[in-house]
Amino acid sequence: MAGPAAGGAEREALRTVGALVGALPGIRSLYGGAVVVVAGRAVLAPGALGEAFAQDLAFLRYSGARPVVVHDAGAEPVRRAPDEDEGTALRTVAAGLVQRRLVGLVNAHGPLAVGITGEDGHTLTRTTSGDLVADPGVLRTLLDDGRIPVVAAVAQGEHGPHPADVVTTARLLAARLGARRLLLPPDAEGAGPTGTRLLDPSAPHALLRTLYELDTPPPGEARGDAAGRRALDGAPEGTGEGTTSGAGARKVRWAGRG
């Protein structure tokens, strides 16, 4: 006769299997498609949230999605030397410290992540008129090789590196890649293309929980707004034209962690 421990293990196994089966529609809708994610400060800092974010990225890649991460320096201070421009100082911190940390966390699950800046392959270029232009050629090469590009938002400018806004960068790259999903910070302004979500990274595994509609928080966490978690819309591949849709962005948040 099975004891209480065996019964508890059985319930936990069924709960895990149920979560995996429940994620199948989301996995199917994202299979083979790009998912562009802005990494917020919470996951760029050292700690458990960054580790959970890295696990989510690895899960997405191994389940057939093609994630692309865009980030800045997070909460790390960016200090300029007396003879240093702002873009160079940002690149030193974002690509030299923050990116190395995130890439290392992802690659603990296999040789997946490759860190670049927007300067590499002219992925991001700041024109003389001030416009930001995206060329996803390098990203497509990495994605086709099974990698996860981790892009520091630093553009190639006329006179060297130039800071680029992470939300603007993510929107441009998502449009050019025809991304199935675009995940932006909760404070992002303006509507996004179909498939846009607002991601609050202050809860563990918020990335997978948002994409796959896993709306039951772990024990000890408060439930968020259930109305904000309707079924994945299964948006088709984008056209790559960078247009926006009236569908706008959907906000998914969990309370209890800051």
XYZ file of N, CA and C in Angstrom:
774
model
N 0.848 -1.200 0.000
C 0.000 0.000 0.000
C 0.881 1.245 0.000
N 0.633 2.158 -0.934
C 1.454 3.352 -1.041
C 1.194 4.276 0.126
N 2.274 4.878 0.637
C 2.165 5.793 1.750
C 1.931 7.214 1.290
N 1.842 8.162 2.269
C 1.612 9.566 1.928
C 2.689 10.151 1.018
N 3.949 9.724 1.233
C 5.035 10.261 0.405
C 4.850 9.873 -1.055
N 4.456 8.598 -1.278
C 4.227 8.143 -2.648
C 3.070 8.898 -3.286
N 2.028 9.152 -2.486
C 0.895 9.909 -3.016
C 1.284 11.321 -3.383
N 2.136 11.932 -2.559
C 2.594 13.289 -2.861
C 3.437 13.338 -4.114
N 4.288 12.329 -4.303
C 5.110 12.271 -5.504
C 4.253 12.089 -6.750
N 3.210 11.273 -6.614
C 2.306 11.053 -7.742
C 1.594 12.344 -8.132
N 1.123 13.077 -7.127
C 0.438 14.344 -7.416
C 1.393 15.339 -8.073
N 2.637 15.384 -7.597
C 3.613 16.306 -8.170
C 3.928 15.928 -9.616
N 4.041 14.604 -9.864
C 4.301 14.147 -11.233
C 3.156 14.522 -12.162
N 1.930 14.326 -11.690
C 0.768 14.663 -12.508
C 0.688 16.164 -12.757
N 1.041 16.943 -11.741
C 1.031 18.402 -11.913
C 2.053 18.824 -12.962
N 3.257 18.208 -12.931
C 4.290 18.530 -13.901
C 3.852 18.139 -15.306
N 3.311 16.921 -15.448
C 2.846 16.465 -16.753
C 1.712 17.354 -17.255
N 0.818 17.740 -16.348
C -0.281 18.612 -16.745
C 0.210 19.948 -17.263
N 1.245 20.502 -16.616
C 1.805 21.775 -17.071
C 2.433 21.624 -18.448
N 3.151 20.523 -18.666
C 3.779 20.300 -19.964
C 2.731 20.134 -21.063
N 1.705 19.340 -20.786
C 0.652 19.138 -21.774
C -0.096 20.446 -22.037
N -0.326 21.213 -20.967
C -1.002 22.491 -21.135
C -0.200 23.480 -21.955
N 1.129 23.298 -21.968
C 1.983 24.209 -22.734
C 2.057 23.836 -24.215
N 1.525 22.669 -24.601
C 1.661 22.215 -25.981
C 1.130 23.209 -27.022
N -0.048 23.839 -26.811
C -0.498 24.807 -27.821
C 0.496 25.956 -28.002
N 1.060 26.423 -26.897
C 2.044 27.491 -27.000
C 3.316 27.037 -27.678
N 3.794 25.845 -27.324
C 4.998 25.308 -27.958
C 4.779 25.161 -29.460
N 3.623 24.642 -29.826
C 3.314 24.461 -31.250
C 3.267 25.806 -31.984
N 2.658 26.804 -31.366
C 2.516 28.096 -32.044
C 3.844 28.822 -32.210
N 4.820 28.527 -31.348
C 6.112 29.205 -31.421
C 7.168 28.396 -32.156
N 6.881 27.142 -32.454
C 7.883 26.259 -33.048
C 8.400 26.837 -34.366
N 9.712 27.025 -34.444
C 10.337 27.540 -35.648
C 10.273 29.042 -35.805
N 9.603 29.726 -34.895
C 9.453 31.173 -35.001
C 10.351 31.924 -34.040
N 10.680 33.156 -34.398
C 11.511 33.997 -33.545
C 10.692 34.572 -32.398
N 11.322 34.678 -31.238
C 10.728 35.303 -30.055
C 11.739 36.325 -29.549
N 11.404 37.605 -29.668
C 12.317 38.669 -29.251
C 11.924 39.132 -27.851
N 12.898 39.127 -26.944
C 12.641 39.409 -25.531
C 13.563 40.523 -25.053
N 12.983 41.533 -24.396
C 13.795 42.520 -23.689
C 14.064 41.989 -22.282
N 15.333 41.827 -21.940
C 15.706 41.354 -20.609
C 15.691 42.536 -19.641
N 14.816 42.485 -18.645
C 14.694 43.569 -17.681
C 15.781 43.528 -16.621
N 15.804 44.564 -15.801
C 16.840 44.678 -14.777
C 16.841 43.508 -13.812
N 15.652 42.992 -13.498
C 15.551 41.928 -12.500
C 16.315 40.685 -12.927
N 16.308 40.380 -14.233
C 16.971 39.160 -14.699
C 18.408 39.416 -15.115
N 18.791 40.671 -15.251
C 20.178 40.990 -15.604
C 21.077 41.052 -14.375
N 20.482 41.208 -13.203
C 21.263 41.262 -11.965
C 21.626 39.845 -11.530
N 22.687 39.696 -10.741
C 23.017 38.365 -10.227
C 21.888 37.843 -9.341
N 21.652 36.534 -9.380
C 20.631 35.962 -8.510
C 19.747 34.956 -9.198
N 18.752 34.488 -8.450
C 17.899 33.393 -8.898
C 17.027 33.772 -10.098
N 16.596 35.031 -10.196
C 15.742 35.417 -11.316
C 16.491 35.314 -12.635
N 17.759 35.698 -12.638
C 18.565 35.560 -13.847
C 18.759 34.111 -14.239
N 18.959 33.248 -13.250
C 19.121 31.824 -13.521
C 17.835 31.233 -14.107
N 16.684 31.626 -13.545
C 15.406 31.136 -14.062
C 15.164 31.637 -15.483
N 15.520 32.886 -15.755
C 15.378 33.457 -17.100
C 16.233 32.676 -18.098
N 17.452 32.340 -17.709
C 18.332 31.562 -18.579
C 17.753 30.176 -18.850
N 17.175 29.569 -17.832
C 16.524 28.265 -18.019
C 15.365 28.374 -19.001
N 14.589 29.452 -18.875
C 13.463 29.657 -19.791
C 13.945 29.775 -21.235
N 15.022 30.530 -21.441
C 15.557 30.699 -22.790
C 16.021 29.369 -23.370
N 16.720 28.575 -22.543
C 17.177 27.267 -23.005
C 15.985 26.369 -23.338
N 14.941 26.409 -22.513
C 13.747 25.604 -22.774
C 13.118 26.009 -24.105
N 13.009 27.310 -24.341
C 12.433 27.779 -25.596
C 13.217 27.249 -26.789
N 14.540 27.340 -26.695
C 15.355 26.892 -27.844
C 15.230 25.395 -28.056
N 15.289 24.619 -26.986
C 15.212 23.166 -27.122
C 13.821 22.700 -27.541
N 12.805 23.550 -27.317
C 11.450 23.184 -27.731
C 11.110 23.725 -29.121
N 12.100 24.283 -29.811
C 11.910 24.643 -31.210
C 11.699 26.102 -31.511
N 11.579 26.963 -30.485
C 11.469 28.402 -30.734
C 12.863 28.978 -30.997
N 12.904 30.215 -31.462
C 14.176 30.864 -31.807
C 14.281 32.186 -31.045
N 14.650 32.140 -29.765
C 14.681 33.361 -28.961
C 15.846 34.280 -29.303
N 15.572 35.577 -29.215
C 16.574 36.633 -29.353
C 16.413 37.564 -28.147
N 17.493 37.855 -27.458
C 17.445 38.688 -26.258
C 18.067 40.043 -26.555
N 17.405 41.106 -26.111
C 17.933 42.464 -26.218
C 18.088 43.013 -24.806
N 19.201 43.669 -24.527
C 19.425 44.158 -23.167
C 20.291 45.407 -23.182
N 20.298 46.089 -22.022
C 21.204 47.212 -21.818
C 22.115 46.876 -20.641
N 22.508 47.871 -19.865
C 23.402 47.629 -18.732
C 22.649 47.230 -17.472
N 21.314 47.176 -17.545
C 20.545 46.820 -16.359
C 20.743 47.834 -15.250
N 20.930 47.332 -14.043
C 21.124 48.211 -12.880
C 22.586 48.547 -12.641
N 23.478 48.037 -13.493
C 24.905 48.314 -13.304
C 25.207 49.774 -13.647
N 25.997 50.458 -12.837
C 26.334 51.852 -13.138
C 27.244 51.946 -14.366
N 26.964 52.930 -15.201
C 27.803 53.189 -16.378
C 28.546 54.494 -16.137
N 29.838 54.376 -15.907
C 30.668 55.553 -15.602
C 31.626 55.818 -16.750
N 31.628 57.053 -17.208
C 32.493 57.437 -18.321
C 33.839 57.910 -17.816
N 34.886 57.458 -18.477
C 36.210 58.012 -18.227
C 36.266 59.415 -18.824
N 37.212 60.232 -18.384
C 37.264 61.622 -18.866
C 37.283 61.757 -20.383
N 37.949 60.846 -21.080
C 38.057 60.942 -22.537
C 37.192 59.920 -23.255
N 36.148 59.414 -22.575
C 35.341 58.341 -23.125
C 33.945 58.837 -23.468
N 33.404 58.395 -24.610
C 32.050 58.788 -24.983
C 31.041 57.853 -24.337
N 29.780 58.254 -24.385
C 28.726 57.510 -23.701
C 28.546 56.109 -24.278
N 28.633 55.996 -25.607
C 28.440 54.701 -26.233
C 29.513 53.695 -25.852
N 30.755 54.148 -25.785
C 31.847 53.257 -25.398
C 31.702 52.816 -23.948
N 31.322 53.745 -23.081
C 31.131 53.399 -21.669
C 30.005 52.386 -21.500
N 28.910 52.579 -22.228
C 27.795 51.630 -22.153
C 28.213 50.255 -22.662
N 28.940 50.235 -23.775
C 29.388 48.958 -24.340
C 30.265 48.197 -23.351
N 31.130 48.903 -22.645
C 32.021 48.259 -21.685
C 31.234 47.516 -20.612
N 30.171 48.140 -20.117
C 29.392 47.535 -19.037
C 28.387 46.524 -19.585
N 27.625 46.927 -20.605
C 26.560 46.058 -21.119
C 27.121 44.786 -21.749
N 28.132 44.940 -22.616
C 28.677 43.774 -23.309
C 29.791 43.098 -22.526
N 30.511 43.858 -21.713
C 31.657 43.299 -21.012
C 31.335 42.672 -19.675
N 30.240 43.090 -19.037
C 29.893 42.566 -17.718
C 28.514 41.896 -17.731
N 27.491 42.681 -18.027
C 26.113 42.179 -17.951
C 25.891 41.042 -18.948
N 26.333 41.236 -20.166
C 26.121 40.217 -21.192
C 26.881 38.931 -20.884
N 28.120 39.072 -20.406
C 28.918 37.880 -20.071
C 28.212 37.039 -19.014
N 27.606 37.719 -18.061
C 26.906 37.004 -16.988
C 25.708 36.238 -17.532
N 24.889 36.897 -18.356
C 23.695 36.245 -18.892
C 24.061 35.118 -19.848
N 25.028 35.351 -20.723
C 25.459 34.312 -21.657
C 25.972 33.090 -20.894
N 26.720 33.320 -19.834
C 27.218 32.206 -19.035
C 26.103 31.397 -18.402
N 25.064 32.072 -17.921
C 23.932 31.368 -17.313
C 23.207 30.505 -18.342
N 22.996 31.051 -19.537
C 22.315 30.276 -20.575
C 23.163 29.086 -20.996
N 24.463 29.308 -21.150
C 25.334 28.251 -21.656
C 25.634 27.178 -20.620
N 25.147 27.356 -19.405
C 25.197 26.259 -18.432
C 24.280 25.116 -18.871
N 23.389 25.394 -19.827
C 22.440 24.391 -20.314
C 22.788 23.908 -21.717
N 23.977 24.234 -22.173
C 24.426 23.821 -23.498
C 25.004 25.010 -24.243
N 25.757 24.767 -25.302
C 26.390 25.866 -26.054
C 25.380 26.602 -26.923
N 24.585 27.454 -26.299
C 23.460 28.076 -26.979
C 23.656 29.568 -27.250
N 23.988 30.333 -26.213
C 23.970 31.794 -26.307
C 25.253 32.343 -26.907
N 25.099 33.364 -27.746
C 26.223 34.099 -28.319
C 25.965 35.581 -28.105
N 26.886 36.261 -27.452
C 26.718 37.679 -27.175
C 27.300 38.555 -28.269
N 26.532 39.544 -28.703
C 27.010 40.520 -29.682
C 26.518 41.907 -29.254
N 27.033 42.932 -29.877
C 26.441 44.258 -29.754
C 25.817 44.612 -31.098
N 25.063 45.694 -31.116
C 24.454 46.124 -32.367
C 25.470 46.552 -33.409
N 26.708 46.792 -32.979
C 27.760 47.150 -33.934
C 28.156 45.964 -34.805
N 28.072 44.755 -34.247
C 28.526 43.570 -34.968
C 27.664 43.325 -36.198
N 28.320 43.266 -37.347
C 27.590 43.066 -38.598
C 26.627 44.192 -38.913
N 26.841 45.362 -38.271
C 25.922 46.503 -38.432
C 24.484 46.072 -38.165
N 24.315 45.271 -37.121
C 22.968 44.863 -36.717
C 22.123 46.084 -36.373
N 22.741 47.073 -35.726
C 22.078 48.347 -35.427
C 22.961 49.483 -35.906
N 22.381 50.411 -36.634
C 23.127 51.570 -37.120
C 22.352 52.835 -36.804
N 23.045 53.805 -36.211
C 22.457 55.123 -35.981
C 22.869 56.015 -37.148
N 21.885 56.449 -37.940
C 22.178 57.255 -39.121
C 22.508 58.688 -38.725
N 23.009 59.445 -39.684
C 23.357 60.847 -39.417
C 22.123 61.666 -39.074
N 20.948 61.207 -39.517
C 19.707 61.917 -39.192
C 19.145 61.516 -37.830
N 19.794 60.549 -37.167
C 19.352 60.135 -35.841
C 18.460 58.913 -35.820
N 18.125 58.383 -36.983
C 17.282 57.191 -37.042
C 18.075 55.944 -36.669
N 17.370 54.960 -36.129
C 17.976 53.674 -35.815
C 17.524 52.661 -36.857
N 18.485 52.014 -37.501
C 18.207 51.058 -38.574
C 18.719 49.694 -38.146
N 17.913 48.656 -38.390
C 18.273 47.296 -37.992
C 18.513 46.420 -39.210
N 19.581 45.634 -39.139
C 19.891 44.625 -40.153
C 20.069 43.298 -39.419
N 19.108 42.361 -39.550
C 19.152 41.131 -38.759
C 19.960 39.996 -39.383
N 20.821 40.303 -40.370
C 21.544 39.247 -41.065
C 22.362 38.366 -40.133
N 23.121 38.974 -39.220
C 23.929 38.205 -38.274
C 23.027 37.372 -37.363
N 21.905 37.955 -36.941
C 20.983 37.227 -36.066
C 20.421 36.001 -36.780
N 20.064 36.144 -38.035
C 19.526 34.995 -38.771
C 20.570 33.887 -38.889
N 21.822 34.272 -39.100
C 22.888 33.275 -39.183
C 23.011 32.511 -37.865
N 22.983 33.223 -36.761
C 23.087 32.588 -35.448
C 21.870 31.708 -35.168
N 20.686 32.210 -35.480
C 19.467 31.437 -35.246
C 19.457 30.154 -36.082
N 19.888 30.260 -37.326
C 19.916 29.083 -38.194
C 20.917 28.045 -37.691
N 21.900 28.501 -36.908
C 22.905 27.597 -36.337
C 22.468 27.063 -34.974
N 21.236 27.374 -34.576
C 20.727 26.869 -33.310
C 21.140 27.678 -32.101
N 21.622 28.892 -32.296
C 22.103 29.728 -31.189
C 21.030 30.699 -30.706
N 21.280 31.265 -29.538
C 20.433 32.311 -28.979
C 21.225 33.615 -28.997
N 20.941 34.529 -29.918
C 21.657 35.806 -29.925
C 21.267 36.647 -28.707
N 22.271 37.180 -28.035
C 22.064 38.087 -26.902
C 22.677 39.416 -27.306
N 21.819 40.405 -27.563
C 22.239 41.634 -28.224
C 22.278 42.798 -27.239
N 23.451 43.367 -27.036
C 23.574 44.594 -26.251
C 23.154 45.762 -27.131
N 22.273 46.615 -26.603
C 21.698 47.701 -27.396
C 22.681 48.855 -27.545
N 23.695 48.610 -28.346
C 24.695 49.622 -28.701
C 24.792 49.627 -30.214
N 24.519 50.771 -30.847
C 24.493 50.860 -32.305
C 25.809 51.398 -32.845
N 26.038 51.103 -34.111
C 27.174 51.692 -34.806
C 26.778 53.090 -35.262
N 27.500 54.106 -34.774
C 27.226 55.474 -35.169
C 28.288 56.007 -36.103
N 28.091 57.209 -36.563
C 29.040 57.805 -37.511
C 30.425 57.947 -36.902
N 30.476 58.214 -35.603
C 31.759 58.430 -34.943
C 32.044 57.396 -33.859
N 31.444 56.207 -33.998
C 31.703 55.166 -33.016
C 30.417 54.633 -32.412
N 30.524 53.904 -31.305
C 29.341 53.294 -30.689
C 28.368 54.341 -30.167
N 27.072 53.997 -30.242
C 26.035 54.936 -29.836
C 24.971 54.168 -29.058
N 24.532 54.661 -27.899
C 23.478 53.948 -27.151
C 22.193 53.861 -27.954
N 21.505 52.724 -27.816
C 20.219 52.520 -28.479
C 19.190 52.107 -27.435
N 17.989 52.604 -27.552
C 16.925 52.246 -26.627
C 16.541 50.780 -26.813
N 16.431 50.043 -25.692
C 16.180 48.595 -25.808
C 14.811 48.289 -26.401
N 13.793 49.062 -26.050
C 12.454 48.802 -26.573
C 12.400 49.080 -28.077
N 12.967 50.203 -28.494
C 13.023 50.511 -29.926
C 13.800 49.439 -30.680
N 14.923 49.020 -30.109
C 15.728 47.969 -30.730
C 14.942 46.681 -30.873
N 14.261 46.274 -29.807
C 13.497 45.027 -29.841
C 12.379 45.095 -30.875
N 11.698 46.225 -30.955
C 10.614 46.358 -31.929
C 11.149 46.266 -33.362
N 12.275 46.927 -33.611
C 12.860 46.879 -34.953
C 13.281 45.464 -35.326
N 13.974 44.791 -34.408
C 14.449 43.442 -34.702
C 13.280 42.470 -34.868
N 12.249 42.621 -34.027
C 11.080 41.746 -34.151
C 10.423 41.920 -35.513
N 10.305 43.157 -35.965
C 9.686 43.410 -37.266
C 10.521 42.824 -38.392
N 11.833 43.025 -38.336
C 12.702 42.535 -39.408
C 12.801 41.009 -39.424
N 12.678 40.387 -38.251
C 12.744 38.924 -38.169
C 11.390 38.250 -38.384
N 10.319 39.045 -38.425
C 8.992 38.453 -38.508
C 8.677 37.625 -37.281
N 8.996 38.161 -36.100
C 8.894 37.392 -34.852
C 7.454 36.995 -34.544
N 7.293 35.793 -33.979
C 5.974 35.344 -33.538
C 5.548 36.067 -32.261
N 6.531 36.365 -31.398
C 6.242 37.058 -30.148
C 7.305 38.123 -29.895
N 6.854 39.223 -29.295
C 7.727 40.300 -28.843
C 7.369 40.583 -27.394
N 8.321 40.436 -26.490
C 8.073 40.645 -25.066
C 8.825 41.884 -24.592
N 8.045 42.871 -24.127
C 8.578 44.169 -23.732
C 8.410 44.387 -22.236
N 9.158 45.339 -21.657
C 9.012 45.635 -20.227
C 7.626 46.195 -19.922
N 7.190 46.085 -18.659
C 5.852 46.562 -18.292
C 5.633 48.046 -18.550
N 6.709 48.837 -18.540
C 6.558 50.283 -18.713
C 6.726 50.724 -20.166
N 6.780 49.781 -21.102
C 6.918 50.140 -22.514
C 5.687 50.907 -22.971
N 5.900 51.968 -23.724
C 4.805 52.808 -24.184
C 4.463 52.502 -25.636
N 3.208 52.694 -25.964
C 2.765 52.519 -27.342
C 2.401 51.088 -27.656
N 1.591 50.928 -28.685
C 1.157 49.612 -29.110
C 2.280 48.902 -29.835
N 2.205 47.604 -29.837
C 3.172 46.802 -30.571
C 2.468 45.988 -31.626
N 3.236 45.263 -32.430
C 2.622 44.419 -33.451
C 1.884 43.256 -32.819
N 1.099 42.563 -33.612
C 0.401 41.375 -33.129
C 1.399 40.409 -32.512
N 1.055 39.856 -31.358
C 1.956 38.942 -30.675
C 2.789 39.603 -29.601
N 2.592 40.911 -29.372
C 3.357 41.609 -28.340
C 2.793 41.308 -26.959
N 3.665 41.083 -25.997
C 3.294 40.892 -24.603
C 4.150 41.822 -23.744
N 3.587 42.284 -22.636
C 4.364 43.032 -21.657
C 4.762 42.069 -20.548
N 6.046 41.923 -20.347
C 6.587 40.906 -19.456
C 7.135 41.535 -18.188
N 6.578 41.148 -17.049
C 7.106 41.557 -15.752
C 8.041 40.455 -15.275
N 9.359 40.699 -15.251
C 10.308 39.633 -14.941
C 10.545 39.441 -13.449
N 9.706 40.033 -12.596
C 9.972 40.004 -11.164
C 9.482 38.723 -10.484
N 8.974 37.774 -11.262
C 8.599 36.459 -10.734
C 9.436 35.402 -11.437
N 9.807 34.326 -10.754
C 10.612 33.274 -11.390
C 9.908 32.677 -12.598
N 10.664 32.456 -13.660
C 10.167 31.823 -14.881
C 9.003 32.594 -15.503
N 9.026 33.907 -15.363
C 7.951 34.726 -15.933
C 7.895 34.598 -17.453
N 9.030 34.350 -18.085
C 9.052 34.250 -19.546
C 8.207 33.076 -20.034
N 8.455 31.891 -19.499
C 7.666 30.727 -19.911
C 6.225 30.840 -19.455
N 6.016 31.368 -18.265
C 4.661 31.483 -17.730
C 3.822 32.429 -18.567
N 4.449 33.445 -19.132
C 3.740 34.383 -19.993
C 3.478 33.774 -21.366
N 4.507 33.200 -21.969
C 4.370 32.663 -23.319
C 3.421 31.475 -23.380
N 3.472 30.621 -22.364
C 2.708 29.382 -22.397
C 1.456 29.431 -21.529
N 1.111 30.629 -21.025
C -0.119 30.798 -20.261
C -0.173 29.896 -19.033
N 0.946 29.713 -18.374
C 0.999 28.935 -17.139
C 0.659 29.878 -15.995
N -0.644 30.070 -15.778
C -1.088 31.156 -14.918
C -1.254 30.779 -13.459
N -0.746 29.627 -13.042
C -0.807 29.266 -11.632
C 0.556 29.508 -11.007
N 0.722 30.563 -10.192
C 2.025 30.845 -9.607
C 2.452 29.740 -8.652
N 3.760 29.590 -8.428
C 4.243 28.614 -7.457
C 3.713 28.919 -6.072
N 3.735 27.934 -5.150
C 3.247 28.166 -3.790
C 3.917 29.377 -3.158
N 3.113 30.189 -2.471
C 3.653 31.342 -1.781
C 3.575 32.624 -2.577
N 3.250 32.541 -3.890
C 3.111 33.737 -4.703
C 1.643 34.043 -4.929
N 1.328 35.321 -4.946
C -0.055 35.729 -5.173
C -0.401 35.581 -6.638
N -1.659 35.315 -6.912
C -2.116 35.236 -8.288
C -2.259 36.637 -8.860
N -1.957 36.768 -10.137
C -2.092 38.050 -10.795
C -3.458 38.186 -11.427
N -3.544 39.060 -12.407
C -4.806 39.348 -13.073
C -5.110 38.243 -14.080
N -6.036 37.354 -13.730
C -6.349 36.222 -14.606
C -6.940 36.694 -15.929
N -7.598 37.859 -15.910
C -8.198 38.352 -17.145
C -7.152 38.671 -18.190
N -5.912 38.910 -17.744
C -4.853 39.255 -18.688
C -4.201 38.056 -19.313
N -4.731 36.853 -19.052
C -4.065 35.648 -19.535
C -4.978 34.826 -20.440
N -5.473 35.414 -21.476
C -6.282 34.653 -22.412
C -5.365 33.733 -23.231
N -5.972 32.882 -24.037
C -5.185 31.895 -24.776
C -4.241 32.571 -25.762
N -3.128 31.909 -26.059
C -2.213 32.423 -27.059
C -2.951 32.575 -28.374
N -2.661 33.669 -29.055
C -3.446 33.941 -30.252
C -2.904 33.234 -31.487
N -1.774 32.539 -31.366
C -1.266 31.781 -32.514
C -0.981 32.649 -33.715
N -0.427 33.854 -33.489
C -0.168 34.770 -34.590
C 0.804 34.152 -35.584
N 0.548 34.305 -36.879
C 1.445 33.748 -37.888
C 2.732 34.555 -37.964
N 3.669 34.064 -38.740
C 4.907 34.788 -38.965
C 4.579 36.195 -39.451
N 5.351 37.183 -38.943
C 5.138 38.553 -39.371
C 5.672 38.789 -40.771
N 5.348 39.929 -41.310
C 5.786 40.258 -42.654
C 7.173 40.857 -42.674
N 7.647 41.317 -41.495
C 8.964 41.928 -41.454
C 8.949 43.382 -41.867
N 7.757 43.970 -42.038
C 7.674 45.341 -42.503
C 7.724 46.352 -41.371
N 7.681 45.894 -40.130
C 7.813 46.806 -39.008
C 6.564 47.607 -38.711
N 5.427 47.203 -39.225
C 4.198 47.937 -38.960
C 3.624 47.511 -37.624
N 2.785 48.364 -37.051
C 2.140 48.040 -35.790
C 0.686 47.709 -36.031
N 0.106 47.059 -35.043
C -1.284 46.618 -35.159
C -2.080 47.182 -34.004
N -3.347 47.367 -34.208
C -4.210 47.859 -33.146
C -4.373 46.869 -32.010
N -3.910 45.630 -32.225
C -4.032 44.631 -31.167
C -3.264 45.045 -29.926
N -2.184 45.815 -30.139
C -1.435 46.344 -29.006
C -0.723 45.288 -28.218
N -0.383 45.635 -26.994
C 0.382 44.737 -26.137
C -0.477 44.277 -24.985
N -0.186 43.072 -24.512
C -0.932 42.507 -23.393
C -0.013 42.455 -22.190
N -0.524 42.840 -21.039
C 0.288 42.929 -19.850
C 0.000 41.748 -18.923
N 1.072 41.066 -18.529
C 0.942 39.921 -17.629
C 1.867 40.150 -16.447
N 1.330 40.153 -15.241
C 2.147 40.446 -14.074
C 1.768 39.500 -12.940
N 2.735 39.267 -12.071
C 2.496 38.527 -10.848
C 2.930 39.405 -9.687
N 2.158 39.387 -8.625
C 2.490 40.202 -7.466
C 3.462 39.441 -6.559
N 4.053 40.181 -5.618
C 4.764 39.530 -4.535
C 6.273 39.607 -4.611
N 6.853 39.996 -5.766
C 8.295 40.096 -5.863
C 8.642 41.383 -6.562
N 9.715 42.012 -6.120
C 9.990 43.307 -6.691
C 11.281 43.504 -7.303
